[in-house]
PDB file of C-alpha atoms in Angstrom:
ATOM      1  CA  MET A   1       6.335  -4.937  -4.352  1.00  0.00           C
ATOM      2  CA  CYS A   2       7.524  -3.690  -7.657  1.00  0.00           C
ATOM      3  CA  LYS A   3       5.281  -1.463  -9.711  1.00  0.00           C
ATOM      4  CA  MET A   4       6.296  -1.165 -13.308  1.00  0.00           C
ATOM      5  CA  GLN A   5       5.333   2.113 -14.854  1.00  0.00           C
ATOM      6  CA  GLU A   6       7.218   1.925 -18.047  1.00  0.00           C
ATOM      7  CA  SER A   7       9.747  -0.810 -18.252  1.00  0.00           C
ATOM      8  CA  ALA A   8      12.267  -1.595 -20.858  1.00  0.00           C
ATOM      9  CA  SER A   9      14.272  -4.761 -20.754  1.00  0.00           C
ATOM     10  CA  THR A  10      16.771  -4.500 -23.490  1.00  0.00           C
ATOM     11  CA  MET A  11      20.279  -5.568 -24.183  1.00  0.00           C
ATOM     12  CA  VAL A  12      22.010  -2.512 -25.444  1.00  0.00           C
ATOM     13  CA  GLU A  13      25.713  -2.434 -25.880  1.00  0.00           C
ATOM     14  CA  GLY A  14      26.146  -5.432 -23.646  1.00  0.00           C
ATOM     15  CA  TYR A  15      24.126  -4.667 -20.560  1.00  0.00           C
ATOM     16  CA  LEU A  16      20.682  -5.436 -19.205  1.00  0.00           C
ATOM     17  CA  SER A  17      18.473  -2.558 -18.275  1.00  0.00           C
ATOM     18  CA  LEU A  18      15.230  -2.086 -16.419  1.00  0.00           C
ATOM     19  CA  GLU A  19      14.153   1.500 -16.322  1.00  0.00           C
ATOM     20  CA  ASN A  20      11.496   3.819 -14.960  1.00  0.00           C
ATOM     21  CA  ILE A  21      10.349   1.443 -12.302  1.00  0.00           C
ATOM     22  CA  ILE A  22       8.868   2.261  -8.956  1.00  0.00           C
ATOM     23  CA  LEU A  23      10.238  -0.036  -6.316  1.00  0.00           C
ATOM     24  CA  ARG A  24       8.186   1.019  -3.332  1.00  0.00           C
ATOM     25  CA  SER A  25       4.517   0.522  -2.868  1.00  0.00           C
ATOM     26  CA  ILE A  26       1.992   1.712  -0.339  1.00  0.00           C
ATOM     27  CA  GLU A  27       1.914  -1.766   1.206  1.00  0.00           C
ATOM     28  CA  GLU A  28       5.535  -1.515   2.285  1.00  0.00           C
ATOM     29  CA  GLU A  29       6.738  -1.199   5.840  1.00  0.00           C
ATOM     30  CA  HIS A  30       5.777   2.376   6.523  1.00  0.00           C
ATOM     31  CA  ASP A  31       2.159   1.947   5.732  1.00  0.00           C
ATOM     32  CA  GLU A  32       1.004   3.963   8.665  1.00  0.00           C
ATOM     33  CA  LEU A  33       1.302   6.870   6.293  1.00  0.00           C
ATOM     34  CA  SER A  34      -1.896   7.366   4.411  1.00  0.00           C
ATOM     35  CA  CYS A  35      -1.930   8.369   0.823  1.00  0.00           C
ATOM     36  CA  PRO A  36      -5.285   9.187  -0.735  1.00  0.00           C
ATOM     37  CA  GLN A  37      -6.141   6.650  -3.374  1.00  0.00           C
ATOM     38  CA  LYS A  38      -5.449   7.993  -6.798  1.00  0.00           C
ATOM     39  CA  GLU A  39      -4.641   6.091  -9.929  1.00  0.00           C
ATOM     40  CA  GLU A  40      -1.073   5.989  -8.627  1.00  0.00           C
ATOM     41  CA  THR A  41      -0.960   4.056  -5.399  1.00  0.00           C
ATOM     42  CA  SER A  42       2.777   3.986  -4.983  1.00  0.00           C
ATOM     43  CA  CYS A  43       3.599   6.454  -2.273  1.00  0.00           C
ATOM     44  CA  SER A  44       6.861   5.540  -0.739  1.00  0.00           C
ATOM     45  CA  GLU A  45       8.256   6.014   2.719  1.00  0.00           C
ATOM     46  CA  LYS A  46       9.825   9.138   1.281  1.00  0.00           C
ATOM     47  CA  GLU A  47       6.727  10.792   2.701  1.00  0.00           C
ATOM     48  CA  GLU A  48       8.169  10.396   6.175  1.00  0.00           C
ATOM     49  CA  LEU A  49      10.626  13.111   5.297  1.00  0.00           C
ATOM     50  CA  ILE A  50       7.974  15.572   4.207  1.00  0.00           C
ATOM     51  CA  ASP A  51       6.695  17.656   7.072  1.00  0.00           C
ATOM     52  CA  ILE A  52       3.140  17.297   8.318  1.00  0.00           C
ATOM     53  CA  ALA A  53       1.788  20.340   6.567  1.00  0.00           C
ATOM     54  CA  THR A  54       2.468  18.950   3.153  1.00  0.00           C
ATOM     55  CA  LEU A  55       1.591  15.366   4.029  1.00  0.00           C
ATOM     56  CA  VAL A  56      -2.075  16.238   3.724  1.00  0.00           C
ATOM     57  CA  GLN A  57      -1.575  17.022   0.070  1.00  0.00           C
ATOM     58  CA  SER A  58       0.132  13.673  -0.267  1.00  0.00           C
ATOM     59  CA  ASN A  59       2.398  14.600  -3.081  1.00  0.00           C
ATOM     60  CA  CYS A  60       2.788  11.351  -4.923  1.00  0.00           C
ATOM     61  CA  SER A  61       5.022  12.890  -7.554  1.00  0.00           C
ATOM     62  CA  LYS A  62       7.751  12.499  -4.958  1.00  0.00           C
ATOM     63  CA  VAL A  63       7.892   8.779  -5.599  1.00  0.00           C
ATOM     64  CA  PRO A  64      11.363   7.832  -6.802  1.00  0.00           C
ATOM     65  CA  TYR A  65      11.795   6.021 -10.089  1.00  0.00           C
ATOM     66  CA  TYR A  66      14.721   3.704 -10.534  1.00  0.00           C
ATOM     67  CA  ASP A  67      16.839   2.721 -13.464  1.00  0.00           C
ATOM     68  CA  LEU A  68      18.625  -0.575 -12.938  1.00  0.00           C
ATOM     69  CA  HIS A  69      21.410  -1.815 -15.158  1.00  0.00           C
ATOM     70  CA  ILE A  70      23.251  -5.081 -14.938  1.00  0.00           C
ATOM     71  CA  ILE A  71      26.732  -4.768 -16.350  1.00  0.00           C
ATOM     72  CA  TYR A  72      29.372  -7.431 -16.486  1.00  0.00           C
ATOM     73  CA  SER A  73      32.630  -6.514 -14.785  1.00  0.00           C
ATOM     74  CA  ALA A  74      35.568  -7.918 -16.679  1.00  0.00           C
ATOM     75  CA  SER A  75      37.927  -7.325 -13.794  1.00  0.00           C
ATOM     76  CA  TYR A  76      35.809  -9.037 -11.134  1.00  0.00           C
ATOM     77  CA  ARG A  77      34.184 -11.426 -13.623  1.00  0.00           C
ATOM     78  CA  VAL A  78      30.774 -11.002 -12.101  1.00  0.00           C
ATOM     79  CA  PRO A  79      27.673  -8.987 -12.908  1.00  0.00           C
ATOM     80  CA  VAL A  80      27.374  -5.618 -11.209  1.00  0.00           C
ATOM     81  CA  LEU A  81      24.210  -3.695 -10.435  1.00  0.00           C
ATOM     82  CA  PHE A  82      24.308  -0.065 -11.460  1.00  0.00           C
ATOM     83  CA  PHE A  83      21.366   2.065 -10.449  1.00  0.00           C
ATOM     84  CA  ARG A  84      20.104   5.565 -10.182  1.00  0.00           C
ATOM     85  CA  ALA A  85      16.914   7.124  -8.870  1.00  0.00           C
ATOM     86  CA  TYR A  86      14.998  10.241  -9.750  1.00  0.00           C
ATOM     87  CA  TYR A  87      11.682  11.857  -9.014  1.00  0.00           C
ATOM     88  CA  GLY A  88       8.865  12.231 -11.521  1.00  0.00           C
ATOM     89  CA  ASP A  89      10.125  15.659 -12.449  1.00  0.00           C
ATOM     90  CA  GLY A  90      13.538  14.233 -13.300  1.00  0.00           C
ATOM     91  CA  GLU A  91      15.335  15.494 -10.225  1.00  0.00           C
ATOM     92  CA  PRO A  92      17.921  12.892  -9.259  1.00  0.00           C
ATOM     93  CA  LEU A  93      18.216  11.435  -5.782  1.00  0.00           C
ATOM     94  CA  GLY A  94      21.510  11.888  -4.041  1.00  0.00           C
ATOM     95  CA  PHE A  95      23.215   9.175  -2.070  1.00  0.00           C
ATOM     96  CA  ASN A  96      21.598  10.134   1.238  1.00  0.00           C
ATOM     97  CA  GLU A  97      18.135  10.173  -0.251  1.00  0.00           C
ATOM     98  CA  ILE A  98      18.614   6.830  -1.937  1.00  0.00           C
ATOM     99  CA  GLU A  99      19.938   5.373   1.271  1.00  0.00           C
ATOM    100  CA  LYS A 100      16.785   6.472   3.026  1.00  0.00           C
ATOM    101  CA  ASP A 101      14.626   5.045   0.258  1.00  0.00           C
ATOM    102  CA  LEU A 102      16.185   1.599   0.310  1.00  0.00           C
ATOM    103  CA  PRO A 103      14.136  -1.080   2.060  1.00  0.00           C
ATOM    104  CA  ALA A 104      15.187  -0.754   5.669  1.00  0.00           C
ATOM    105  CA  HIS A 105      15.487  -4.366   6.723  1.00  0.00           C
ATOM    106  CA  SER A 106      17.152  -6.125   3.847  1.00  0.00           C
ATOM    107  CA  ALA A 107      19.265  -3.287   2.518  1.00  0.00           C
ATOM    108  CA  LYS A 108      20.721  -2.511   5.904  1.00  0.00           C
ATOM    109  CA  ALA A 109      21.480  -6.149   6.583  1.00  0.00           C
ATOM    110  CA  LEU A 110      23.328  -6.682   3.330  1.00  0.00           C
ATOM    111  CA  LEU A 111      25.187  -3.400   3.434  1.00  0.00           C
ATOM    112  CA  ASP A 112      26.157  -3.675   7.105  1.00  0.00           C
ATOM    113  CA  SER A 113      27.433  -7.174   6.592  1.00  0.00           C
ATOM    114  CA  LYS A 114      29.985  -5.868   4.121  1.00  0.00           C
ATOM    115  CA  TRP A 115      28.914  -8.477   1.614  1.00  0.00           C
ATOM    116  CA  MET A 116      28.482  -5.476  -0.618  1.00  0.00           C
ATOM    117  CA  PHE A 117      28.447  -1.724  -0.450  1.00  0.00           C
ATOM    118  CA  ILE A 118      27.297   1.178  -2.548  1.00  0.00           C
ATOM    119  CA  THR A 119      29.731   3.342  -4.416  1.00  0.00           C
ATOM    120  CA  GLN A 120      29.239   6.054  -6.963  1.00  0.00           C
ATOM    121  CA  GLU A 121      31.100   5.859 -10.181  1.00  0.00           C
ATOM    122  CA  GLU A 122      30.917   6.567 -13.850  1.00  0.00           C
ATOM    123  CA  HIS A 123      28.625   4.291 -15.804  1.00  0.00           C
ATOM    124  CA  PRO A 124      30.896   2.377 -18.188  1.00  0.00           C
ATOM    125  CA  TYR A 125      28.663   3.003 -21.194  1.00  0.00           C
ATOM    126  CA  LEU A 126      26.711   6.133 -20.380  1.00  0.00           C
ATOM    127  CA  ASN A 127      29.604   8.033 -18.832  1.00  0.00           C
ATOM    128  CA  ARG A 128      27.502   9.631 -16.153  1.00  0.00           C
ATOM    129  CA  PRO A 129      27.694   9.107 -12.398  1.00  0.00           C
ATOM    130  CA  TRP A 130      25.581   6.197 -11.279  1.00  0.00           C
ATOM    131  CA  PHE A 131      25.495   4.227  -8.070  1.00  0.00           C
ATOM    132  CA  LYS A 132      26.664   0.690  -8.037  1.00  0.00           C
ATOM    133  CA  LEU A 133      26.807  -2.252  -5.698  1.00  0.00           C
ATOM    134  CA  HIS A 134      30.465  -2.986  -5.425  1.00  0.00           C
ATOM    135  CA  PRO A 135      31.281  -6.411  -6.823  1.00  0.00           C
ATOM    136  CA  CYS A 136      34.214  -7.386  -4.638  1.00  0.00           C
ATOM    137  CA  GLY A 137      32.186  -9.810  -2.505  1.00  0.00           C
ATOM    138  CA  THR A 138      30.010 -11.189  -5.274  1.00  0.00           C
ATOM    139  CA  SER A 139      31.991 -14.268  -6.218  1.00  0.00           C
ATOM    140  CA  GLU A 140      32.199 -15.266  -2.551  1.00  0.00           C
ATOM    141  CA  TRP A 141      28.527 -15.194  -1.811  1.00  0.00           C
ATOM    142  CA  MET A 142      27.635 -16.623  -5.200  1.00  0.00           C
ATOM    143  CA  LYS A 143      29.831 -19.599  -4.328  1.00  0.00           C
ATOM    144  CA  LEU A 144      27.856 -20.035  -1.115  1.00  0.00           C
ATOM    145  CA  LEU A 145      24.570 -19.935  -2.957  1.00  0.00           C
ATOM    146  CA  PHE A 146      25.592 -22.623  -5.403  1.00  0.00           C
ATOM    147  CA  HIS A 147      27.510 -24.697  -2.954  1.00  0.00           C
ATOM    148  CA  VAL A 148      24.390 -26.311  -1.555  1.00  0.00           C
ATOM    149  CA  ASP A 149      22.726 -26.886  -4.887  1.00  0.00           C
ATOM    150  CA  VAL A 150      23.488 -30.450  -5.838  1.00  0.00           C
ATOM    151  CA  SER A 151      22.300 -30.113  -9.411  1.00  0.00           C
ATOM    152  CA  VAL A 152      24.671 -27.230  -9.969  1.00  0.00           C
ATOM    153  CA  ALA A 153      27.595 -29.248  -8.743  1.00  0.00           C
ATOM    154  CA  LYS A 154      26.731 -31.856 -11.308  1.00  0.00           C
ATOM    155  CA  ASN A 155      25.611 -29.806 -14.266  1.00  0.00           C
ATOM    156  CA  GLY A 156      26.967 -26.325 -13.822  1.00  0.00           C
ATOM    157  CA  VAL A 157      24.676 -23.353 -14.063  1.00  0.00           C
ATOM    158  CA  THR A 158      23.191 -21.428 -16.955  1.00  0.00           C
ATOM    159  CA  VAL A 159      23.597 -17.696 -17.270  1.00  0.00           C
ATOM    160  CA  GLU A 160      19.891 -17.237 -16.617  1.00  0.00           C
ATOM    161  CA  LEU A 161      19.981 -19.226 -13.405  1.00  0.00           C
ATOM    162  CA  TYR A 162      23.141 -17.467 -12.291  1.00  0.00           C
ATOM    163  CA  LEU A 163      21.576 -14.082 -12.854  1.00  0.00           C
ATOM    164  CA  LEU A 164      18.388 -15.035 -11.034  1.00  0.00           C
ATOM    165  CA  SER A 165      20.318 -16.233  -8.025  1.00  0.00           C
ATOM    166  CA  TRP A 166      22.508 -13.165  -8.132  1.00  0.00           C
ATOM    167  CA  LEU A 167      19.514 -10.896  -8.467  1.00  0.00           C
ATOM    168  CA  SER A 168      17.764 -12.529  -5.523  1.00  0.00           C
ATOM    169  CA  VAL A 169      20.504 -11.136  -3.315  1.00  0.00           C
ATOM    170  CA  VAL A 170      21.245  -7.879  -5.052  1.00  0.00           C
ATOM    171  CA  GLY A 171      17.560  -7.115  -5.530  1.00  0.00           C
ATOM    172  CA  GLN A 172      17.076  -7.065  -1.774  1.00  0.00           C
ATOM    173  CA  VAL A 173      19.254  -3.995  -1.506  1.00  0.00           C
ATOM    174  CA  VAL A 174      17.086  -1.949  -3.847  1.00  0.00           C
ATOM    175  CA  GLY A 175      13.817  -3.713  -3.102  1.00  0.00           C
ATOM    176  CA  LEU A 176      13.352  -5.658  -6.305  1.00  0.00           C
ATOM    177  CA  ARG A 177      11.601  -8.916  -5.615  1.00  0.00           C
ATOM    178  CA  ILE A 178      11.913 -11.959  -7.822  1.00  0.00           C
ATOM    179  CA  PRO A 179       8.701 -13.994  -8.083  1.00  0.00           C
ATOM    180  CA  LEU A 180       9.231 -17.359  -6.429  1.00  0.00           C
ATOM    181  CA  GLU A 181       7.778 -19.174  -9.421  1.00  0.00           C
ATOM    182  CA  MET A 182      10.573 -17.772 -11.536  1.00  0.00           C
ATOM    183  CA  LEU A 183      13.173 -19.160  -9.183  1.00  0.00           C
ATOM    184  CA  ASN A 184      11.503 -22.510  -8.958  1.00  0.00           C
ATOM    185  CA  GLN A 185      12.280 -23.577 -12.486  1.00  0.00           C
ATOM    186  CA  GLN A 186      14.482 -26.523 -11.830  1.00  0.00           C
TER     187      GLN A 186
ATOM    188  CA  MET B   1      -6.234 -16.077  18.969  1.00  0.00           C
ATOM    189  CA  ALA B   2      -8.732 -18.374  17.342  1.00  0.00           C
ATOM    190  CA  ALA B   3      -7.905 -19.506  13.870  1.00  0.00           C
ATOM    191  CA  ASP B   4     -10.347 -18.693  11.121  1.00  0.00           C
ATOM    192  CA  SER B   5      -9.265 -21.448   8.810  1.00  0.00           C
ATOM    193  CA  PRO B   6      -6.830 -24.333   8.850  1.00  0.00           C
ATOM    194  CA  SER B   7      -4.362 -22.493   6.651  1.00  0.00           C
ATOM    195  CA  SER B   8      -3.946 -19.722   9.169  1.00  0.00           C
ATOM    196  CA  VAL B   9      -2.520 -22.094  11.758  1.00  0.00           C
ATOM    197  CA  ARG B  10      -0.535 -24.216   9.381  1.00  0.00           C
ATOM    198  CA  LYS B  11       3.030 -24.344  10.575  1.00  0.00           C
ATOM    199  CA  VAL B  12       6.067 -24.949   8.475  1.00  0.00           C
ATOM    200  CA  VAL B  13       9.022 -26.951   9.701  1.00  0.00           C
ATOM    201  CA  VAL B  14      12.211 -25.003   9.121  1.00  0.00           C
ATOM    202  CA  HIS B  15      15.581 -26.669   9.292  1.00  0.00           C
ATOM    203  CA  LEU B  16      18.456 -24.257   9.834  1.00  0.00           C
ATOM    204  CA  ARG B  17      21.761 -25.348   8.356  1.00  0.00           C
ATOM    205  CA  ALA B  18      25.084 -23.751   9.078  1.00  0.00           C
ATOM    206  CA  THR B  19      27.410 -23.384   6.119  1.00  0.00           C
ATOM    207  CA  GLY B  20      30.985 -22.230   5.905  1.00  0.00           C
ATOM    208  CA  ASP B  21      32.286 -21.381   9.339  1.00  0.00           C
ATOM    209  CA  ALA B  22      28.938 -20.345  10.766  1.00  0.00           C
ATOM    210  CA  PRO B  23      28.144 -21.658  14.249  1.00  0.00           C
ATOM    211  CA  ILE B  24      25.777 -24.601  14.440  1.00  0.00           C
ATOM    212  CA  LEU B  25      22.630 -24.168  16.473  1.00  0.00           C
ATOM    213  CA  LYS B  26      21.898 -26.586  19.293  1.00  0.00           C
ATOM    214  CA  GLN B  27      18.351 -26.725  18.100  1.00  0.00           C
ATOM    215  CA  ALA B  28      18.209 -26.423  14.371  1.00  0.00           C
ATOM    216  CA  LYS B  29      14.638 -27.426  13.635  1.00  0.00           C
ATOM    217  CA  PHE B  30      11.594 -25.501  14.615  1.00  0.00           C
ATOM    218  CA  LYS B  31       8.069 -24.722  13.474  1.00  0.00           C
ATOM    219  CA  ILE B  32       6.880 -21.343  12.388  1.00  0.00           C
ATOM    220  CA  PRO B  33       3.419 -20.215  11.224  1.00  0.00           C
ATOM    221  CA  GLY B  34       3.275 -20.263   7.445  1.00  0.00           C
ATOM    222  CA  THR B  35       1.817 -16.790   7.445  1.00  0.00           C
ATOM    223  CA  ASP B  36       4.933 -15.359   9.049  1.00  0.00           C
ATOM    224  CA  LYS B  37       7.388 -13.515   6.864  1.00  0.00           C
ATOM    225  CA  PHE B  38      10.828 -14.862   6.178  1.00  0.00           C
ATOM    226  CA  ALA B  39      12.124 -11.856   8.081  1.00  0.00           C
ATOM    227  CA  LYS B  40      11.171 -13.677  11.263  1.00  0.00           C
ATOM    228  CA  VAL B  41      13.477 -16.556  10.397  1.00  0.00           C
ATOM    229  CA  ILE B  42      16.317 -14.151   9.673  1.00  0.00           C
ATOM    230  CA  ASP B  43      15.740 -12.225  12.887  1.00  0.00           C
ATOM    231  CA  PHE B  44      15.544 -15.429  14.891  1.00  0.00           C
ATOM    232  CA  LEU B  45      18.838 -16.607  13.432  1.00  0.00           C
ATOM    233  CA  CYS B  46      20.560 -13.324  14.105  1.00  0.00           C
ATOM    234  CA  ARG B  47      19.368 -13.306  17.697  1.00  0.00           C
ATOM    235  CA  GLN B  48      20.339 -16.923  18.320  1.00  0.00           C
ATOM    236  CA  LEU B  49      23.792 -16.385  16.906  1.00  0.00           C
ATOM    237  CA  HIS B  50      24.228 -12.921  18.401  1.00  0.00           C
ATOM    238  CA  ARG B  51      24.983 -11.447  15.038  1.00  0.00           C
ATOM    239  CA  GLU B  52      23.779  -8.304  13.342  1.00  0.00           C
ATOM    240  CA  THR B  53      23.718  -9.828   9.898  1.00  0.00           C
ATOM    241  CA  LEU B  54      23.823 -13.196   8.250  1.00  0.00           C
ATOM    242  CA  PHE B  55      23.773 -14.419   4.693  1.00  0.00           C
ATOM    243  CA  VAL B  56      20.642 -16.548   4.489  1.00  0.00           C
ATOM    244  CA  TYR B  57      19.581 -18.656   1.515  1.00  0.00           C
ATOM    245  CA  VAL B  58      17.631 -21.733   0.497  1.00  0.00           C
ATOM    246  CA  ASN B  59      18.702 -24.824  -1.364  1.00  0.00           C
ATOM    247  CA  SER B  60      17.699 -23.618  -4.764  1.00  0.00           C
ATOM    248  CA  ALA B  61      20.535 -21.129  -4.833  1.00  0.00           C
ATOM    249  CA  PHE B  62      18.719 -18.000  -3.935  1.00  0.00           C
ATOM    250  CA  SER B  63      18.280 -15.683  -1.008  1.00  0.00           C
ATOM    251  CA  PRO B  64      14.630 -15.090  -0.128  1.00  0.00           C
ATOM    252  CA  ASN B  65      13.349 -11.569   0.253  1.00  0.00           C
ATOM    253  CA  PRO B  66      12.486 -10.994   3.920  1.00  0.00           C
ATOM    254  CA  ASP B  67       8.924 -10.105   2.933  1.00  0.00           C
ATOM    255  CA  GLU B  68       8.222 -13.524   1.446  1.00  0.00           C
ATOM    256  CA  LEU B  69       5.806 -15.674   3.410  1.00  0.00           C
ATOM    257  CA  VAL B  70       7.268 -18.813   4.885  1.00  0.00           C
ATOM    258  CA  ILE B  71       4.420 -20.889   3.475  1.00  0.00           C
ATOM    259  CA  ASP B  72       5.160 -19.669  -0.047  1.00  0.00           C
ATOM    260  CA  LEU B  73       8.807 -20.553   0.359  1.00  0.00           C
ATOM    261  CA  TYR B  74       7.889 -23.967   1.657  1.00  0.00           C
ATOM    262  CA  ASN B  75       5.463 -24.613  -1.185  1.00  0.00           C
ATOM    263  CA  ASN B  76       8.090 -23.730  -3.743  1.00  0.00           C
ATOM    264  CA  PHE B  77      11.294 -24.992  -2.172  1.00  0.00           C
ATOM    265  CA  GLY B  78      10.393 -27.293   0.661  1.00  0.00           C
ATOM    266  CA  PHE B  79      10.951 -31.008   0.482  1.00  0.00           C
ATOM    267  CA  ASP B  80      10.605 -33.911   2.864  1.00  0.00           C
ATOM    268  CA  GLY B  81       8.127 -31.871   4.841  1.00  0.00           C
ATOM    269  CA  LYS B  82      10.523 -29.064   5.691  1.00  0.00           C
ATOM    270  CA  LEU B  83      12.128 -25.908   4.415  1.00  0.00           C
ATOM    271  CA  VAL B  84      15.894 -25.970   4.615  1.00  0.00           C
ATOM    272  CA  VAL B  85      17.399 -22.562   5.310  1.00  0.00           C
ATOM    273  CA  ASN B  86      21.165 -22.194   5.049  1.00  0.00           C
ATOM    274  CA  TYR B  87      23.096 -19.450   6.750  1.00  0.00           C
ATOM    275  CA  ALA B  88      26.640 -18.167   6.608  1.00  0.00           C
ATOM    276  CA  CYS B  89      28.537 -15.525   8.473  1.00  0.00           C
ATOM    277  CA  SER B  90      30.610 -12.715   7.036  1.00  0.00           C
ATOM    278  CA  MET B  91      33.005 -13.569   4.326  1.00  0.00           C
ATOM    279  CA  ALA B  92      36.605 -14.186   5.097  1.00  0.00           C
ATOM    280  CA  TRP B  93      37.850 -10.925   3.703  1.00  0.00           C
ATOM    281  CA  GLY B  94      35.134  -8.756   5.307  1.00  0.00           C
TER     282      GLY B  94
END
């Protein structure tokens, strides 16, 4: 479940951004870990990596925050998810740490299938290294998604609907869940 | 295990549809408790087809998160008394 701490959805210089969000909650898979109830209840499975001695203190400031940007790729002609993660103190997560933080089931499935994979490259607007989900497979699986939708075949698809469908797949890699009601707007 | 209420035993009919060059299942329709997560459908498919991964999606052009409950998916996207789940194998270039 997605917990929004501070979120900003803005279109700045041609991309969509959702920032400072916590994507893991205490209800997620590794809930055998106990985290004392504080006002923050989002302790992620990151805690598995902390050794037992510190687990008692249950350091919830080690919850990763994510920035997600959706940027259109002119060369692939599809949207691309750029993302980065950092702890509350600002320390960024490296690739290995992010990989461990991704939701085990869905992320692994999508990444292993080679429908998409994570690369690190310079953010086209911010000129800093971000992670991205490589877009080379996007048009293929987007075609599959829309292939079975009769109304799309007839009427085409709006940008909003395209992005929702796209995000339903891409969101599974980072653990962002789209509410079903949002997707059910036919 | 005894059911506490009718909703806890309510089963959803799932119809699995192969798309692209994915193999077709001999038995494509089955019932699953509505309280099960979609992950069970995905896992079942992968086991039946002997594949590690599949691209799984519903008719309304989206791929359900594995944590979604089957009953919620049915309520939102089911029709004709069933939930149609499409699946595809790896893409041609992969």
